[in-house]
Structures are given as structure tokens and as C-alpha cells.
Tab-separated table of C-alpha atoms in Angstrom:
chain	number	residue	atom	x	y	z
A	812	MET	CA	-32.895	-5.334	25.763
A	813	MET	CA	-31.410	-2.520	23.686
A	814	THR	CA	-30.775	0.746	25.513
A	815	VAL	CA	-31.993	3.904	23.787
A	816	PRO	CA	-29.478	6.791	24.080
A	817	THR	CA	-30.760	9.706	26.147
A	818	GLN	CA	-29.215	12.245	23.782
A	819	ALA	CA	-29.162	12.494	20.017
A	820	VAL	CA	-26.743	14.451	17.820
A	821	HIS	CA	-27.432	15.504	14.238
A	822	VAL	CA	-24.281	15.165	12.146
A	823	ASP	CA	-24.112	17.485	9.142
A	824	SER	CA	-21.862	15.452	6.871
A	825	PRO	CA	-22.021	14.200	3.269
A	826	THR	CA	-21.697	10.651	4.607
A	827	GLU	CA	-25.078	10.998	6.349
A	828	THR	CA	-27.049	12.170	3.313
A	829	ARG	CA	-28.990	9.916	0.933
A	830	ASN	CA	-27.217	8.972	-2.268
A	831	PRO	CA	-29.403	9.722	-5.299
A	832	ARG	CA	-27.591	7.033	-7.301
A	833	THR	CA	-28.642	4.219	-4.945
A	834	THR	CA	-32.175	5.091	-3.849
A	835	ASP	CA	-33.482	1.968	-5.629
A	836	ILE	CA	-30.663	-0.322	-4.504
A	837	ASP	CA	-33.138	-2.561	-2.643
A	838	LEU	CA	-34.948	-3.218	-5.936
A	839	MET	CA	-31.821	-4.204	-7.844
A	840	SER	CA	-30.579	-7.669	-8.702
A	841	THR	CA	-27.621	-9.056	-6.797
A	842	ALA	CA	-25.322	-8.077	-9.642
A	843	GLY	CA	-26.923	-4.634	-9.760
A	844	ILE	CA	-26.381	-4.071	-6.025
A	845	LEU	CA	-22.727	-5.052	-6.297
A	846	GLY	CA	-22.285	-2.891	-9.388
A	847	ALA	CA	-23.783	0.140	-7.637
A	848	ILE	CA	-21.526	-0.317	-4.614
A	849	ASN	CA	-18.496	-0.790	-6.850
A	850	ALA	CA	-19.331	2.358	-8.805
A	851	GLU	CA	-19.295	4.313	-5.543
A	852	ASP	CA	-16.046	2.663	-4.440
A	853	ARG	CA	-14.320	3.768	-7.650
A	854	THR	CA	-14.645	7.396	-6.539
A	855	VAL	CA	-12.641	6.910	-3.325
A	856	ALA	CA	-9.146	7.001	-4.820
A	857	GLY	CA	-9.793	10.433	-6.312
A	858	ALA	CA	-11.033	11.757	-2.983
A	859	VAL	CA	-7.898	10.473	-1.272
A	860	ALA	CA	-5.678	11.948	-3.992
A	861	ALA	CA	-7.108	15.393	-3.198
A	862	VAL	CA	-5.767	15.269	0.379
A	863	LEU	CA	-2.299	13.823	-0.288
A	864	PRO	CA	-0.530	17.123	0.561
A	865	GLN	CA	-2.036	16.934	4.046
A	866	VAL	CA	-1.158	13.241	4.350
A	867	ALA	CA	2.432	14.135	3.422
A	868	ARG	CA	2.583	16.577	6.337
A	869	ALA	CA	1.363	13.856	8.658
A	870	VAL	CA	4.039	11.476	7.343
A	871	ASP	CA	6.760	14.049	7.983
A	872	TYR	CA	5.468	14.582	11.525
A	873	ALA	CA	5.511	10.817	12.132
A	874	VAL	CA	9.030	10.442	10.742
A	875	ASP	CA	10.269	13.275	12.953
A	876	ALA	CA	8.668	11.658	15.993
A	877	LEU	CA	10.103	8.196	15.374
A	878	ARG	CA	13.581	9.478	14.513
A	879	ALA	CA	13.632	11.362	17.805
A	880	GLY	CA	12.694	8.250	19.785
A	881	GLY	CA	8.986	9.053	20.023
A	882	ARG	CA	5.937	7.084	18.946
A	883	VAL	CA	2.947	7.310	16.647
A	884	HIS	CA	-0.520	6.917	18.161
A	885	TYR	CA	-3.729	6.152	16.293
A	886	VAL	CA	-7.036	7.133	17.940
A	887	GLY	CA	-10.441	6.051	16.696
A	888	ALA	CA	-13.853	4.618	17.500
A	889	GLY	CA	-15.916	1.987	15.718
A	890	THR	CA	-14.776	1.297	12.152
A	891	SER	CA	-12.116	4.011	12.376
A	892	GLY	CA	-10.572	2.465	15.475
A	893	ARG	CA	-10.684	-1.049	14.041
A	894	LEU	CA	-8.945	0.040	10.842
A	895	ALA	CA	-6.300	1.881	12.861
A	896	THR	CA	-5.718	-1.181	15.051
A	897	LEU	CA	-5.301	-3.345	11.959
A	898	ASP	CA	-2.771	-0.976	10.398
A	899	ALA	CA	-0.682	-0.735	13.561
A	900	ALA	CA	-0.673	-4.522	14.011
A	901	GLU	CA	0.468	-5.234	10.466
A	902	LEU	CA	3.509	-2.963	10.612
A	903	VAL	CA	5.379	-5.245	13.024
A	904	PRO	CA	5.624	-8.314	10.753
A	905	THR	CA	5.825	-6.298	7.532
A	906	PHE	CA	8.610	-3.921	8.502
A	907	ASN	CA	10.060	-5.540	11.651
A	908	VAL	CA	9.412	-2.420	13.704
A	909	PRO	CA	9.291	-2.376	17.504
A	910	SER	CA	5.788	-3.150	18.733
A	911	ASP	CA	5.509	0.220	20.494
A	912	TRP	CA	6.330	2.398	17.485
A	913	PHE	CA	2.656	2.537	16.463
A	914	ILE	CA	0.006	2.312	19.184
A	915	ALA	CA	-3.713	2.121	18.472
A	916	HIS	CA	-6.237	3.531	20.956
A	917	HIS	CA	-9.806	2.353	20.388
A	918	ALA	CA	-12.814	3.799	22.194
A	919	GLY	CA	-14.129	1.158	24.563
A	920	GLY	CA	-10.889	-0.828	24.566
A	921	GLU	CA	-10.202	-4.268	23.144
A	922	ARG	CA	-13.771	-5.496	23.698
A	923	ALA	CA	-15.061	-2.771	21.387
A	924	LEU	CA	-13.050	-4.219	18.502
A	925	ARG	CA	-15.613	-7.028	18.275
A	926	GLN	CA	-18.822	-5.455	19.554
A	927	ALA	CA	-20.150	-1.970	20.166
A	928	VAL	CA	-19.595	-0.551	23.663
A	929	GLU	CA	-22.353	1.826	24.703
A	930	ASN	CA	-21.396	5.524	24.689
A	931	ALA	CA	-17.664	4.749	24.340
A	932	GLU	CA	-17.166	7.095	21.403
A	933	ASP	CA	-18.972	9.920	23.222
A	934	ASP	CA	-16.518	9.913	26.146
A	935	ASP	CA	-14.047	12.699	25.419
A	936	GLY	CA	-12.641	12.328	28.923
A	937	ALA	CA	-11.605	8.730	28.227
A	938	GLY	CA	-9.702	9.775	25.116
A	939	ALA	CA	-7.998	12.583	27.003
A	940	ALA	CA	-7.075	10.274	29.879
A	941	GLU	CA	-5.439	7.745	27.535
A	942	MET	CA	-3.302	10.445	25.962
A	943	ALA	CA	-2.338	11.892	29.335
A	944	ALA	CA	-1.173	8.444	30.423
A	945	MET	CA	0.660	7.374	27.269
A	946	VAL	CA	1.654	10.318	25.066
A	947	GLN	CA	5.023	12.016	25.442
A	948	PRO	CA	6.202	15.367	24.053
A	949	GLY	CA	7.405	14.845	20.496
A	950	ASP	CA	5.012	11.968	19.722
A	951	PHE	CA	2.616	12.153	16.776
A	952	VAL	CA	-1.061	11.381	17.322
A	953	LEU	CA	-3.374	10.693	14.367
A	954	GLY	CA	-7.101	10.634	15.036
A	955	LEU	CA	-9.684	9.148	12.694
A	956	THR	CA	-13.395	9.971	12.574
A	957	ALA	CA	-15.861	9.709	9.699
A	958	SER	CA	-18.134	12.337	11.241
A	959	GLY	CA	-15.361	14.795	12.119
A	960	ARG	CA	-16.839	15.188	15.616
A	961	THR	CA	-16.295	11.967	17.614
A	962	PRO	CA	-15.776	13.216	21.196
A	963	TYR	CA	-13.403	10.394	22.192
A	964	VAL	CA	-11.116	11.273	19.281
A	965	LEU	CA	-11.274	15.057	19.627
A	966	GLY	CA	-10.751	14.861	23.380
A	967	ALA	CA	-7.692	12.706	22.796
A	968	LEU	CA	-6.208	15.078	20.207
A	969	LEU	CA	-6.663	18.141	22.400
A	970	ALA	CA	-5.041	16.373	25.351
A	971	ALA	CA	-2.190	15.101	23.156
A	972	SER	CA	-1.526	18.615	21.911
A	973	ARG	CA	-1.344	19.844	25.492
A	974	GLN	CA	1.133	17.047	26.204
A	975	GLY	CA	3.454	18.478	23.550
A	976	ALA	CA	2.631	16.057	20.742
A	977	ARG	CA	1.925	16.967	17.140
A	978	THR	CA	-1.507	15.898	15.997
A	979	GLY	CA	-3.464	15.096	12.863
A	980	LEU	CA	-7.074	14.201	12.119
A	981	VAL	CA	-8.429	12.094	9.263
A	982	SER	CA	-12.031	13.255	8.871
A	983	GLY	CA	-14.728	12.119	6.460
A	984	ASN	CA	-16.597	15.378	6.937
A	985	PRO	CA	-15.234	18.325	4.940
A	986	LYS	CA	-17.985	20.510	6.441
A	987	ALA	CA	-16.602	20.196	9.961
A	988	ALA	CA	-14.308	22.928	11.241
A	989	LYS	CA	-10.716	22.157	12.163
A	990	PRO	CA	-10.871	21.100	15.830
A	991	ALA	CA	-8.760	22.657	18.553
A	992	GLY	CA	-5.410	20.968	19.063
A	993	VAL	CA	-5.087	19.629	15.504
A	994	ASP	CA	-1.950	20.497	13.522
A	995	VAL	CA	-2.955	18.909	10.209
A	996	LEU	CA	-6.529	18.220	9.108
A	997	ILE	CA	-7.024	15.562	6.431
A	998	ALA	CA	-10.658	16.081	5.420
A	999	VAL	CA	-11.482	13.605	2.666
A	1000	ASP	CA	-14.764	14.043	0.813
A	1001	THR	CA	-16.116	10.659	-0.265
A	1002	GLY	CA	-19.697	11.952	-0.515
A	1003	PRO	CA	-22.860	10.058	0.406
A	1004	GLU	CA	-22.571	6.348	1.073
A	1005	ALA	CA	-24.375	3.721	-0.986
A	1006	ILE	CA	-26.311	3.058	2.220
A	1007	ALA	CA	-26.846	6.398	3.974
A	1008	GLY	CA	-24.660	6.782	7.050
A	1009	SER	CA	-22.865	3.434	6.652
A	1010	THR	CA	-19.384	4.893	6.985
A	1011	ARG	CA	-17.720	1.485	6.982
A	1012	MET	CA	-18.174	1.737	3.207
A	1013	LYS	CA	-16.538	4.602	1.249
A	1014	ALA	CA	-15.449	6.604	4.281
A	1015	GLY	CA	-13.884	3.476	5.776
A	1016	THR	CA	-12.217	2.585	2.488
A	1017	ALA	CA	-10.725	6.074	2.333
A	1018	GLN	CA	-9.442	5.753	5.895
A	1019	LYS	CA	-7.865	2.387	5.040
A	1020	MET	CA	-6.169	3.870	1.980
A	1021	ILE	CA	-4.897	6.861	3.934
A	1022	LEU	CA	-3.613	4.723	6.814
A	1023	THR	CA	-1.846	2.294	4.495
A	1024	SER	CA	-0.254	5.118	2.514
A	1025	PHE	CA	0.664	7.044	5.659
A	1026	SER	CA	2.351	4.159	7.457
A	1027	THR	CA	4.041	2.750	4.351
A	1028	ALA	CA	5.467	6.143	3.396
A	1029	THR	CA	6.687	6.575	6.968
A	1030	MET	CA	8.459	3.213	6.814
A	1031	ILE	CA	10.057	4.055	3.453
A	1032	LYS	CA	11.328	7.388	4.784
A	1033	LEU	CA	12.829	5.568	7.768
A	1034	GLY	CA	14.743	3.165	5.535
A	1035	ARG	CA	12.634	0.079	6.195
A	1036	THR	CA	12.650	-0.738	2.459
A	1037	TYR	CA	15.229	-0.920	-0.309
A	1038	SER	CA	13.695	0.076	-3.634
A	1039	ASN	CA	10.215	-1.459	-3.355
A	1040	LEU	CA	11.384	-4.504	-1.400
A	1041	MET	CA	10.574	-5.337	2.245
A	1042	VAL	CA	14.169	-5.677	3.400
A	1043	SER	CA	13.462	-5.088	7.089
A	1044	MET	CA	11.468	-8.284	7.577
A	1045	ARG	CA	12.934	-11.183	9.543
A	1046	ALA	CA	12.477	-14.846	8.641
A	1047	THR	CA	10.646	-16.542	11.521
A	1048	ASN	CA	9.484	-19.580	9.537
A	1049	ALA	CA	10.342	-21.541	6.390
A	1050	LYS	CA	7.984	-19.523	4.170
A	1051	LEU	CA	9.476	-16.207	5.260
A	1052	ARG	CA	13.024	-17.499	4.867
A	1053	GLY	CA	12.139	-18.369	1.297
A	1054	ARG	CA	10.768	-14.862	0.822
A	1055	THR	CA	13.921	-13.220	2.181
A	1056	ILE	CA	16.075	-15.254	-0.177
A	1057	ARG	CA	13.825	-14.261	-3.076
A	1058	ILE	CA	14.118	-10.601	-2.065
A	1059	LEU	CA	17.900	-10.895	-2.015
A	1060	GLN	CA	17.813	-12.462	-5.473
A	1061	GLU	CA	15.585	-9.676	-6.793
A	1062	ALA	CA	17.837	-6.977	-5.346
A	1063	THR	CA	21.194	-8.467	-6.332
A	1064	GLY	CA	20.598	-10.748	-9.314
A	1065	MET	CA	22.627	-13.453	-7.570
A	1066	THR	CA	21.860	-17.158	-7.276
A	1067	MET	CA	19.641	-18.707	-4.639
A	1068	ALA	CA	22.656	-20.517	-3.183
A	1069	ASP	CA	24.706	-17.312	-2.872
A	1070	CYS	CA	21.811	-15.457	-1.284
A	1071	SER	CA	21.073	-18.304	1.134
A	1072	ASP	CA	24.723	-18.444	2.204
A	1073	ALA	CA	24.821	-14.667	2.684
A	1074	LEU	CA	21.676	-14.714	4.791
A	1075	THR	CA	23.098	-17.465	6.991
A	1076	GLU	CA	26.390	-15.600	7.360
A	1077	ALA	CA	24.467	-12.448	8.333
A	1078	GLY	CA	22.604	-14.303	11.069
A	1079	GLY	CA	19.300	-13.983	9.239
A	1080	ASP	CA	19.541	-10.176	8.945
A	1081	LEU	CA	18.305	-9.440	5.434
A	1082	LYS	CA	19.683	-5.898	5.322
A	1083	VAL	CA	23.164	-6.972	6.396
A	1084	ALA	CA	23.140	-9.744	3.804
A	1085	LEU	CA	21.979	-7.283	1.140
A	1086	VAL	CA	24.668	-4.682	1.855
A	1087	HIS	CA	27.242	-7.482	2.006
A	1088	LEU	CA	26.220	-8.840	-1.395
A	1089	LEU	CA	25.858	-5.476	-3.131
A	1090	SER	CA	29.081	-3.993	-1.770
A	1091	GLY	CA	31.339	-7.019	-1.548
A	1092	GLU	CA	32.240	-6.070	2.027
A	1093	ASP	CA	32.175	-8.674	4.794
A	1094	VAL	CA	29.094	-8.928	6.982
A	1095	LYS	CA	30.732	-7.125	9.910
A	1096	SER	CA	31.551	-4.109	7.755
A	1097	ALA	CA	28.055	-4.222	6.257
A	1098	ALA	CA	26.512	-4.254	9.732
A	1099	LYS	CA	28.644	-1.311	10.839
A	1100	ALA	CA	27.652	0.699	7.778
A	1101	LEU	CA	23.980	-0.014	8.418
A	1102	HIS	CA	24.310	1.041	12.036
A	1103	ALA	CA	26.024	4.281	11.029
A	1104	SER	CA	23.318	5.009	8.424
A	1105	GLY	CA	20.393	4.432	10.773
A	1106	GLY	CA	19.413	1.264	8.945
A	1107	HIS	CA	19.142	2.776	5.444
A	1108	VAL	CA	20.503	0.339	2.861
A	1109	ARG	CA	21.243	2.982	0.225
A	1110	LYS	CA	22.984	5.247	2.737
A	1111	ALA	CA	24.979	2.280	4.042
A	1112	LEU	CA	26.112	1.461	0.513
A	1113	ASP	CA	27.206	5.089	0.053
A	1114	LEU	CA	29.245	4.885	3.270
A	1115	VAL	CA	30.919	1.698	2.104
A	1116	ARG	CA	31.805	3.274	-1.243
A	1117	VAL	CA	33.252	6.348	0.484
A	1118	ARG	CA	35.410	4.157	2.715
A	1119	ALA	CA	36.618	2.170	-0.266
A	1120	SER	CA	37.525	5.263	-2.325
């Protein structure tokens, strides 16, 4: 039996209003329904573009935190929390980052990733308690909420701020005021959903775009790429070993055999093999240069050139 909440909250947000372009969506053909949804989706990129200056501030905060030995925390509920959990999980295999660099906190815990947990998002105390237990001064905490008011998220951000962390909020409600304890507000206006209030649609797409851009830019700034290549990945199976060799070929223009030999000599470390091939230095010197440069391939190459001059 479904439990009826004892309290109701009216959310004043564009995502909750009816979309005049889709009022007859239930009368449309299948192709018409998909076309109407797609037409709405095409507006999301522009809405995200409008908040890129605020996203850039969040990236800089995250880079500062990680360079200083801190961590990045995502906090969300429902769709927002699931998208944040997905983004954090994908960074480990993509960029070979430590598993605790990005931590996702989802209202209701792991069970809520698959099914709704009653009143979990309304528990600001639970969000605050998680931050008190896990956030350290100098961390960066990014909350996500389509409504701009989710108590679990706002409670977490206020507690994180009191812990000495910098904080940001991705909100789908430009009408909502900047909450207490938030350093950077990223209020993206995606307008009314094709289905009123279904924020897993445009609002969720915007959150996905922002998260992907935010984390990817953070990784680039931390030297986890060379050019537009994923040079921080490690080959844990045959397919990935083939990919690392292909990346080395793309970056150096050398043969598959040369790149395979270099990767073997470097103990499977793609970055070491890359610096070795591009500089002509042995793998030990390449590894030392990478260590001195904080793992940045371009900076390591500059160090090698300085030593050779």
C-alpha cells in the first residue's frame, strides 16, 4: 500500500509548469511524441552554455581541492543523485584516478539508486550528518537539485561549508534564492519539461552535461590527458591494451611495434611510455620527469627539454 506524505510543498520552478508546446503530446503519433521531446532536448545545450562561467568556478575549486590532497563530493537525491553517482563511478576507469577522489552521496543510500526511499530527500539532517562524517576542510562539495530546494542537499551543503569546504549547487530552478553555505550557484534554466515536473528529462540532461563537463575539465586541468587523449588510463585487459597502444600511435606517429615495446618497457604506464617516446629519454628519466611535474605530460616534456639544453 502506498503511503501518502503528511506534508506537501509547492515548488515554484519552471520545471514544474506545463509546457505549451506539448499539451497535446498524448494525441501525437509515436514519431510526433519523439519529435516533440527531441525539440525540447535541443534547447538544453544553450541553457548549459549560459552557466559555463559558474561551472568554471566550480572546476577551479575542485582542482584546488584535489591538488591540496582533498576530495570532491557530489550530493543529490533521486535523478540528481543517480547521475552524480554515475559520473563519479566512471572517472576511475576513464582517468585512472583514486576511487576516493570523487565521492557521491545519494539520499537514502545505495538502495535509493534503484527505488525511491520514502522521505529520504526531505531529511536535511541526514545530508548534514554525512558531510560531518566525511568532509574535510579544503574539500569541494557539489550539490545537485532540480527544484533548488531539496532539504537533503541543502542541509549537506550548509554542513560542508561549516566544515571548511567550498561548495557549489547545480540547480534547475533559477527562481530559487542562493542557499546559505553555497559559494557558487549554477542555476540552469531549461524551462518547462515535455511532461510537467518530470525533471529526469531536460533538467536531468542539463545536470548530466554539467557533471560531465565539470569532471572532465577537472581531469584535464590535473594533467590526466595529453591533448585530447586519455593517457592516464591503465590497460587491465586485452581491449584496453590495444587502446593504449593506439593512443600512443596517435600521440607519437610511431609504429604499433614501437609503441607496444615502449608500453612493455614502461611497465604498462601509458604516460611514462609517451614521455619516453616523445622525448627520446629512457623510461626511468621519463618517470622522474612525470613525478616532478605532478603527472602532466606536457610539463614533463618541458622538464626533459630543459635538462637536455
